[in-house]
Every structure is written in C-alpha cells, then in structure tokens.
Amino acid sequence: MEDWAVPDPKDMDMEEFREVRDLIESKVKDMLSRT
C-alpha cells in the first residue's frame, strides 16, 4: 500500500485540478511500471 498524499481537488480552480490529475496519472504510470 502506498500513501500518495494527493490533495483533494474539490475546491480548486481548473489549473490546480489539472495539476492534481497529472500528479495522479504520473503516480499510476510509475506504479504500473514497477509491476
């Protein structure tokens, strides 16, 4: 199990939301590359 400490984008503007989205995408790709 990993704790990614990703911020909740609920009240963020669109640019911040996209940054969170990109962070999640990057972490998922990294996780998949290690399997």
Short mmCIF file of C-alpha atoms in Angstrom, two decimals:
data_model
loop_
_atom_site.label_atom_id
_atom_site.label_comp_id
_atom_site.label_asym_id
_atom_site.label_seq_id
_atom_site.Cartn_x
_atom_site.Cartn_y
_atom_site.Cartn_z
CA MET A 1 0.00 0.00 0.00
CA GLU A 2 1.20 3.49 -0.83
CA ASP A 3 0.13 6.84 0.58
CA TRP A 4 0.37 9.36 -2.24
CA ALA A 5 -0.72 12.39 -0.19
CA VAL A 6 -2.67 13.79 -3.14
CA PRO A 7 -4.57 16.98 -2.34
CA ASP A 8 -8.36 17.00 -2.66
CA PRO A 9 -9.19 18.99 -5.82
CA LYS A 10 -12.78 19.63 -4.70
CA ASP A 11 -12.44 23.40 -4.25
CA MET A 12 -9.55 24.04 -6.64
CA ASP A 13 -9.66 26.05 -9.82
CA MET A 14 -9.27 24.27 -13.15
CA GLU A 15 -5.49 24.72 -13.37
CA GLU A 16 -4.91 23.29 -9.89
CA PHE A 17 -7.35 20.47 -10.66
CA ARG A 18 -5.33 19.58 -13.76
CA GLU A 19 -2.13 19.55 -11.72
CA VAL A 20 -3.69 17.03 -9.32
CA ARG A 21 -4.93 14.97 -12.28
CA ASP A 22 -1.45 14.96 -13.80
CA LEU A 23 0.11 14.01 -10.46
CA ILE A 24 -2.25 11.03 -10.16
CA GLU A 25 -1.54 9.99 -13.75
CA SER A 26 2.19 10.12 -13.11
CA LYS A 27 1.93 8.07 -9.92
CA VAL A 28 -0.26 5.43 -11.61
CA LYS A 29 2.16 5.10 -14.52
CA ASP A 30 5.07 4.77 -12.10
CA MET A 31 3.23 2.13 -10.10
CA LEU A 32 2.37 0.14 -13.24
CA SER A 33 5.95 0.26 -14.47
CA ARG A 34 7.07 -1.43 -11.25
CA THR A 35 4.76 -4.43 -11.62
#
